[in-house]
Amino acid sequence: MAKRTFLSEGEKKPITKSNLRKLLGVFRFILPYRWVFVLGLFSLGLSSGTLLSFPYFAGKLLDVAQGKTGFILTTITQIGLALLAILFLQSIFSFIRVYSFSVVSEKTLADLRHAVYEKMIWLPQSFFDSRRVGELISRITSDVSTLQDTFTFTLAELLRQVLVLLIGIPLIFILTPKLTIFMLLTFPLLVVAALFFGKFIRKLSKKTQDQLASANVIVEETLQSIAVVKSFTNEVFEVLRYRKSLTEVVSTAIHAAKYRGLFISFSIFTLFGGIVAVSWYGALLVQSNEVSVGELFSFVLYTTFIGGSIAGLGDIYSQLQRSIGASERLLEILGQQDEHSTPANDVRLKGAIDYNQVGFSYPTREDYEVLRDISFSIKPGEKIALVGPSGSGKSTIIHLLMRFYRVSSGSLYVDGKNVLDYTLSDYRKNIGIVPQEVLLFGGSIRENIAYGKPGATETEIMDAARKANALEFIDGFPEKFETLVGDRGVKLSGGQRQRIAIARAILKDPTILVLDEATSSLDAKSERLVQDALEKLMENRTTVVIAHRLSTIRKVDRILVIKEGRIAESGTHHELSSLNNGIYSNLLKLQLEISE
């Protein structure tokens, strides 16, 4: 199956019926706040309507000042007070509009972020195999921020600009038809030329941004792998690589700046040239008494509003394109099939495991079979070890047991029941894992241990730490259980992190325990402490151990040697080590030679 990838961040999508439906798909999150949203729309209409009456009254102010009558307000003071009243009403309506849209936007986007995060948490492991974490984080941050601009600003501005055009153009046609026709014959040509030029400038700007993003990738890679850079003394190489990338950015940016300067000069000349042309024609009409000075002034103000609306529609169009791209990426996540399940019962497994002719291929590599016809059984409380070279399928066997993936062929039973028949949450509550690389959360030691059983009492947490041989070093810290472990547990040593993970597993009290190379990277003292804690943890539990260091699995009940996705050997440590030229015995001899 082809690897699926997300749309690139910031990608603009064409505005079509199909794409608009995708954008409207995100609008369902507005429904709980629809009446506040309607209030905002109503206020927007009133705000735009009152504002559009301003140029008309301003023009009448000049006419009355010149002694012209026939208007309902006969004095300059009356018209001035009317203008102030218009501004006052417009400011009230604008406040209600801004506040209403902000309330709807913040609450809607909080719901959207929550929905996307909840969906991500419940998505299967196969989903994360083909996605980068940075991309997924960007969905909640950048894409939702793009939609925030749409909800709070773009949508309101679009409606306001449309109202200005729908009301403003008929008004100037009624007030000054000759000037309006002259303006419509002049300005559209200028606007089309400006839009064409502007599109060319945006392409150059996008190229600059793309090159800058490539330069930032160099910074990200080098800082994330700074130890590698320093160990190979490649500081100069990386600096030169970054300098070369920046040089390309500068070259493109300067090239774009040249055309941007021409565009700005062209815009200023054409814009003010158009204003001069309209003003010239308007002056001729005033001179011939076809329009009054007040009508000309009203026309200029209306034209300014209409011109601003037309100019703003270009940015709004671009923002809508980005919003469609963002909504499509978010809806792609929300449309995924997840693993969400409500715990049906507090199921307590006994720990009998049966692999029956199990075959498996990862969804991202369906053409390669990782496991082939695997069959073995584990009795409740039995301890087995999986041994074999890297890539033989040991971790995959565990992944299937954890239900990170479904078997491709064959079946997997626990307590005589197909694992797929258990409610997922109920099932996984019975399995505990101590991984090779322990990743702790950035909070306190207490929080990390309690993660195995949220809501655990102080006594339970301390008892779990004691059984994991972790109390020794925890009491040595000034803050004890409140000690912050740092990002991913970097403030603790490898052995300390392993014992925190063991304490977490003890607190969970699982029926089935998985130990994935839990002591492979520890020194002798830490390994002894961790091994002692693991032996306490394994008591009366079905245990599956993945190990490369064969000295750690001598006491297990049975060892399965996995080679190329099949079980090549099976037996106790004594039985397998006695085999002449056996895989296990050869691995054991090789490790003994290396350790000598």
mmCIF file with all atom_site columns, C-alpha atoms in Angstrom, residues 162-283:
data_model
loop_
_atom_site.group_PDB
_atom_site.id
_atom_site.type_symbol
_atom_site.label_atom_id
_atom_site.label_alt_id
_atom_site.label_comp_id
_atom_site.label_asym_id
_atom_site.label_entity_id
_atom_site.label_seq_id
_atom_site.pdbx_PDB_ins_code
_atom_site.Cartn_x
_atom_site.Cartn_y
_atom_site.Cartn_z
_atom_site.occupancy
_atom_site.B_iso_or_equiv
_atom_site.pdbx_formal_charge
_atom_site.auth_seq_id
_atom_site.auth_comp_id
_atom_site.auth_asym_id
_atom_site.auth_atom_id
_atom_site.pdbx_PDB_model_num
ATOM 1   C CA . VAL A 1 162 ? -19.286 41.877 -0.050  1.00 0.00 ? 162 VAL A CA 1
ATOM 2   C CA . LEU A 1 163 ? -21.855 44.086 1.706   1.00 0.00 ? 163 LEU A CA 1
ATOM 3   C CA . VAL A 1 164 ? -19.859 47.209 0.841   1.00 0.00 ? 164 VAL A CA 1
ATOM 4   C CA . LEU A 1 165 ? -19.788 46.188 -2.818  1.00 0.00 ? 165 LEU A CA 1
ATOM 5   C CA . LEU A 1 166 ? -23.459 45.140 -2.950  1.00 0.00 ? 166 LEU A CA 1
ATOM 6   C CA . ILE A 1 167 ? -24.656 48.348 -1.278  1.00 0.00 ? 167 ILE A CA 1
ATOM 7   C CA . GLY A 1 168 ? -21.957 50.831 -2.320  1.00 0.00 ? 168 GLY A CA 1
ATOM 8   C CA . ILE A 1 169 ? -21.972 50.294 -6.103  1.00 0.00 ? 169 ILE A CA 1
ATOM 9   C CA . PRO A 1 170 ? -25.773 50.730 -6.516  1.00 0.00 ? 170 PRO A CA 1
ATOM 10  C CA . LEU A 1 171 ? -25.609 53.836 -4.305  1.00 0.00 ? 171 LEU A CA 1
ATOM 11  C CA . ILE A 1 172 ? -22.973 55.606 -6.414  1.00 0.00 ? 172 ILE A CA 1
ATOM 12  C CA . PHE A 1 173 ? -24.898 54.613 -9.546  1.00 0.00 ? 173 PHE A CA 1
ATOM 13  C CA . ILE A 1 174 ? -27.957 56.370 -8.123  1.00 0.00 ? 174 ILE A CA 1
ATOM 14  C CA . LEU A 1 175 ? -26.074 59.430 -6.814  1.00 0.00 ? 175 LEU A CA 1
ATOM 15  C CA . THR A 1 176 ? -23.605 60.056 -9.676  1.00 0.00 ? 176 THR A CA 1
ATOM 16  C CA . PRO A 1 177 ? -24.245 57.766 -12.660 1.00 0.00 ? 177 PRO A CA 1
ATOM 17  C CA . LYS A 1 178 ? -21.803 59.485 -15.077 1.00 0.00 ? 178 LYS A CA 1
ATOM 18  C CA . LEU A 1 179 ? -18.900 59.425 -12.612 1.00 0.00 ? 179 LEU A CA 1
ATOM 19  C CA . THR A 1 180 ? -19.660 55.819 -11.737 1.00 0.00 ? 180 THR A CA 1
ATOM 20  C CA . ILE A 1 181 ? -19.574 54.709 -15.382 1.00 0.00 ? 181 ILE A CA 1
ATOM 21  C CA . PHE A 1 182 ? -16.299 56.583 -15.920 1.00 0.00 ? 182 PHE A CA 1
ATOM 22  C CA . MET A 1 183 ? -14.794 54.980 -12.815 1.00 0.00 ? 183 MET A CA 1
ATOM 23  C CA . LEU A 1 184 ? -15.903 51.470 -13.848 1.00 0.00 ? 184 LEU A CA 1
ATOM 24  C CA . LEU A 1 185 ? -14.310 51.975 -17.266 1.00 0.00 ? 185 LEU A CA 1
ATOM 25  C CA . THR A 1 186 ? -11.000 53.018 -15.656 1.00 0.00 ? 186 THR A CA 1
ATOM 26  C CA . PHE A 1 187 ? -10.362 51.097 -12.429 1.00 0.00 ? 187 PHE A CA 1
ATOM 27  C CA . PRO A 1 188 ? -11.036 47.444 -13.459 1.00 0.00 ? 188 PRO A CA 1
ATOM 28  C CA . LEU A 1 189 ? -8.114  47.573 -15.913 1.00 0.00 ? 189 LEU A CA 1
ATOM 29  C CA . LEU A 1 190 ? -5.832  48.869 -13.161 1.00 0.00 ? 190 LEU A CA 1
ATOM 30  C CA . VAL A 1 191 ? -7.050  46.240 -10.686 1.00 0.00 ? 191 VAL A CA 1
ATOM 31  C CA . VAL A 1 192 ? -6.507  43.367 -13.154 1.00 0.00 ? 192 VAL A CA 1
ATOM 32  C CA . ALA A 1 193 ? -2.977  44.607 -13.908 1.00 0.00 ? 193 ALA A CA 1
ATOM 33  C CA . ALA A 1 194 ? -2.216  44.895 -10.186 1.00 0.00 ? 194 ALA A CA 1
ATOM 34  C CA . LEU A 1 195 ? -3.550  41.389 -9.465  1.00 0.00 ? 195 LEU A CA 1
ATOM 35  C CA . PHE A 1 196 ? -1.474  39.861 -12.283 1.00 0.00 ? 196 PHE A CA 1
ATOM 36  C CA . PHE A 1 197 ? 1.679   41.631 -11.085 1.00 0.00 ? 197 PHE A CA 1
ATOM 37  C CA . GLY A 1 198 ? 0.929   40.746 -7.458  1.00 0.00 ? 198 GLY A CA 1
ATOM 38  C CA . LYS A 1 199 ? 0.575   37.028 -8.269  1.00 0.00 ? 199 LYS A CA 1
ATOM 39  C CA . PHE A 1 200 ? 4.049   37.063 -9.824  1.00 0.00 ? 200 PHE A CA 1
ATOM 40  C CA . ILE A 1 201 ? 5.489   38.739 -6.707  1.00 0.00 ? 201 ILE A CA 1
ATOM 41  C CA . ARG A 1 202 ? 3.845   36.172 -4.419  1.00 0.00 ? 202 ARG A CA 1
ATOM 42  C CA . LYS A 1 203 ? 5.485   33.320 -6.354  1.00 0.00 ? 203 LYS A CA 1
ATOM 43  C CA . LEU A 1 204 ? 8.897   34.893 -5.811  1.00 0.00 ? 204 LEU A CA 1
ATOM 44  C CA . SER A 1 205 ? 8.117   35.440 -2.122  1.00 0.00 ? 205 SER A CA 1
ATOM 45  C CA . LYS A 1 206 ? 7.041   31.793 -1.765  1.00 0.00 ? 206 LYS A CA 1
ATOM 46  C CA . LYS A 1 207 ? 10.304  30.668 -3.324  1.00 0.00 ? 207 LYS A CA 1
ATOM 47  C CA . THR A 1 208 ? 12.195  32.757 -0.763  1.00 0.00 ? 208 THR A CA 1
ATOM 48  C CA . GLN A 1 209 ? 10.173  31.214 2.083   1.00 0.00 ? 209 GLN A CA 1
ATOM 49  C CA . ASP A 1 210 ? 10.802  27.697 0.764   1.00 0.00 ? 210 ASP A CA 1
ATOM 50  C CA . GLN A 1 211 ? 14.547  28.314 0.631   1.00 0.00 ? 211 GLN A CA 1
ATOM 51  C CA . LEU A 1 212 ? 14.487  29.804 4.127   1.00 0.00 ? 212 LEU A CA 1
ATOM 52  C CA . ALA A 1 213 ? 12.634  26.707 5.348   1.00 0.00 ? 213 ALA A CA 1
ATOM 53  C CA . SER A 1 214 ? 15.401  24.544 3.850   1.00 0.00 ? 214 SER A CA 1
ATOM 54  C CA . ALA A 1 215 ? 17.980  26.624 5.699   1.00 0.00 ? 215 ALA A CA 1
ATOM 55  C CA . ASN A 1 216 ? 16.029  26.169 8.939   1.00 0.00 ? 216 ASN A CA 1
ATOM 56  C CA . VAL A 1 217 ? 16.057  22.393 8.399   1.00 0.00 ? 217 VAL A CA 1
ATOM 57  C CA . ILE A 1 218 ? 19.864  22.541 8.542   1.00 0.00 ? 218 ILE A CA 1
ATOM 58  C CA . VAL A 1 219 ? 19.670  24.351 11.895  1.00 0.00 ? 219 VAL A CA 1
ATOM 59  C CA . GLU A 1 220 ? 17.139  21.843 13.243  1.00 0.00 ? 220 GLU A CA 1
ATOM 60  C CA . GLU A 1 221 ? 19.168  18.820 12.139  1.00 0.00 ? 221 GLU A CA 1
ATOM 61  C CA . THR A 1 222 ? 22.477  20.087 13.508  1.00 0.00 ? 222 THR A CA 1
ATOM 62  C CA . LEU A 1 223 ? 21.056  21.165 16.880  1.00 0.00 ? 223 LEU A CA 1
ATOM 63  C CA . GLN A 1 224 ? 19.196  17.878 17.322  1.00 0.00 ? 224 GLN A CA 1
ATOM 64  C CA . SER A 1 225 ? 22.380  15.947 16.488  1.00 0.00 ? 225 SER A CA 1
ATOM 65  C CA . ILE A 1 226 ? 24.874  18.354 18.042  1.00 0.00 ? 226 ILE A CA 1
ATOM 66  C CA . ALA A 1 227 ? 26.746  15.506 19.767  1.00 0.00 ? 227 ALA A CA 1
ATOM 67  C CA . VAL A 1 228 ? 27.342  13.836 16.383  1.00 0.00 ? 228 VAL A CA 1
ATOM 68  C CA . VAL A 1 229 ? 28.468  17.118 14.814  1.00 0.00 ? 229 VAL A CA 1
ATOM 69  C CA . LYS A 1 230 ? 30.976  17.724 17.595  1.00 0.00 ? 230 LYS A CA 1
ATOM 70  C CA . SER A 1 231 ? 32.219  14.145 17.760  1.00 0.00 ? 231 SER A CA 1
ATOM 71  C CA . PHE A 1 232 ? 33.088  14.299 14.041  1.00 0.00 ? 232 PHE A CA 1
ATOM 72  C CA . THR A 1 233 ? 34.435  17.885 14.400  1.00 0.00 ? 233 THR A CA 1
ATOM 73  C CA . ASN A 1 234 ? 32.123  19.016 11.593  1.00 0.00 ? 234 ASN A CA 1
ATOM 74  C CA . GLU A 1 235 ? 31.298  22.452 13.021  1.00 0.00 ? 235 GLU A CA 1
ATOM 75  C CA . VAL A 1 236 ? 32.988  24.229 10.102  1.00 0.00 ? 236 VAL A CA 1
ATOM 76  C CA . PHE A 1 237 ? 31.267  21.967 7.568   1.00 0.00 ? 237 PHE A CA 1
ATOM 77  C CA . GLU A 1 238 ? 27.818  22.705 9.039   1.00 0.00 ? 238 GLU A CA 1
ATOM 78  C CA . VAL A 1 239 ? 28.485  26.459 9.257   1.00 0.00 ? 239 VAL A CA 1
ATOM 79  C CA . LEU A 1 240 ? 29.544  26.530 5.591   1.00 0.00 ? 240 LEU A CA 1
ATOM 80  C CA . ARG A 1 241 ? 26.500  24.453 4.618   1.00 0.00 ? 241 ARG A CA 1
ATOM 81  C CA . TYR A 1 242 ? 24.220  26.912 6.421   1.00 0.00 ? 242 TYR A CA 1
ATOM 82  C CA . ARG A 1 243 ? 26.044  29.901 4.879   1.00 0.00 ? 243 ARG A CA 1
ATOM 83  C CA . LYS A 1 244 ? 25.551  28.451 1.379   1.00 0.00 ? 244 LYS A CA 1
ATOM 84  C CA . SER A 1 245 ? 21.841  27.977 2.026   1.00 0.00 ? 245 SER A CA 1
ATOM 85  C CA . LEU A 1 246 ? 21.517  31.545 3.359   1.00 0.00 ? 246 LEU A CA 1
ATOM 86  C CA . THR A 1 247 ? 23.302  32.904 0.287   1.00 0.00 ? 247 THR A CA 1
ATOM 87  C CA . GLU A 1 248 ? 20.638  31.326 -1.915  1.00 0.00 ? 248 GLU A CA 1
ATOM 88  C CA . VAL A 1 249 ? 17.923  32.856 0.289   1.00 0.00 ? 249 VAL A CA 1
ATOM 89  C CA . VAL A 1 250 ? 19.479  36.327 0.031   1.00 0.00 ? 250 VAL A CA 1
ATOM 90  C CA . SER A 1 251 ? 19.892  36.040 -3.756  1.00 0.00 ? 251 SER A CA 1
ATOM 91  C CA . THR A 1 252 ? 16.239  35.104 -4.279  1.00 0.00 ? 252 THR A CA 1
ATOM 92  C CA . ALA A 1 253 ? 15.018  37.716 -1.790  1.00 0.00 ? 253 ALA A CA 1
ATOM 93  C CA . ILE A 1 254 ? 16.958  40.514 -3.545  1.00 0.00 ? 254 ILE A CA 1
ATOM 94  C CA . HIS A 1 255 ? 15.620  39.360 -6.916  1.00 0.00 ? 255 HIS A CA 1
ATOM 95  C CA . ALA A 1 256 ? 12.086  39.444 -5.482  1.00 0.00 ? 256 ALA A CA 1
ATOM 96  C CA . ALA A 1 257 ? 12.734  42.870 -3.884  1.00 0.00 ? 257 ALA A CA 1
ATOM 97  C CA . LYS A 1 258 ? 13.522  44.343 -7.317  1.00 0.00 ? 258 LYS A CA 1
ATOM 98  C CA . TYR A 1 259 ? 10.150  43.277 -8.693  1.00 0.00 ? 259 TYR A CA 1
ATOM 99  C CA . ARG A 1 260 ? 8.402   44.216 -5.462  1.00 0.00 ? 260 ARG A CA 1
ATOM 100 C CA . GLY A 1 261 ? 9.803   47.741 -5.808  1.00 0.00 ? 261 GLY A CA 1
ATOM 101 C CA . LEU A 1 262 ? 8.541   47.914 -9.395  1.00 0.00 ? 262 LEU A CA 1
ATOM 102 C CA . PHE A 1 263 ? 5.153   46.623 -8.260  1.00 0.00 ? 263 PHE A CA 1
ATOM 103 C CA . ILE A 1 264 ? 4.847   49.239 -5.516  1.00 0.00 ? 264 ILE A CA 1
ATOM 104 C CA . SER A 1 265 ? 5.860   52.019 -7.923  1.00 0.00 ? 265 SER A CA 1
ATOM 105 C CA . PHE A 1 266 ? 3.389   50.738 -10.506 1.00 0.00 ? 266 PHE A CA 1
ATOM 106 C CA . SER A 1 267 ? 0.616   50.503 -7.890  1.00 0.00 ? 267 SER A CA 1
ATOM 107 C CA . ILE A 1 268 ? 1.187   54.026 -6.616  1.00 0.00 ? 268 ILE A CA 1
ATOM 108 C CA . PHE A 1 269 ? 1.288   55.488 -10.112 1.00 0.00 ? 269 PHE A CA 1
ATOM 109 C CA . THR A 1 270 ? -1.793  53.638 -11.372 1.00 0.00 ? 270 THR A CA 1
ATOM 110 C CA . LEU A 1 271 ? -3.807  54.123 -8.186  1.00 0.00 ? 271 LEU A CA 1
ATOM 111 C CA . PHE A 1 272 ? -3.229  57.833 -7.914  1.00 0.00 ? 272 PHE A CA 1
ATOM 112 C CA . GLY A 1 273 ? -3.386  58.165 -11.693 1.00 0.00 ? 273 GLY A CA 1
ATOM 113 C CA . GLY A 1 274 ? -6.877  56.654 -11.553 1.00 0.00 ? 274 GLY A CA 1
ATOM 114 C CA . ILE A 1 275 ? -7.838  59.002 -8.710  1.00 0.00 ? 275 ILE A CA 1
ATOM 115 C CA . VAL A 1 276 ? -6.550  61.987 -10.701 1.00 0.00 ? 276 VAL A CA 1
ATOM 116 C CA . ALA A 1 277 ? -8.558  60.857 -13.752 1.00 0.00 ? 277 ALA A CA 1
ATOM 117 C CA . VAL A 1 278 ? -11.782 60.459 -11.746 1.00 0.00 ? 278 VAL A CA 1
ATOM 118 C CA . SER A 1 279 ? -11.170 63.759 -9.911  1.00 0.00 ? 279 SER A CA 1
ATOM 119 C CA . TRP A 1 280 ? -10.572 65.529 -13.248 1.00 0.00 ? 280 TRP A CA 1
ATOM 120 C CA . TYR A 1 281 ? -13.799 64.200 -14.702 1.00 0.00 ? 281 TYR A CA 1
ATOM 121 C CA . GLY A 1 282 ? -15.666 64.974 -11.475 1.00 0.00 ? 282 GLY A CA 1
ATOM 122 C CA . ALA A 1 283 ? -14.369 68.551 -11.522 1.00 0.00 ? 283 ALA A CA 1
#
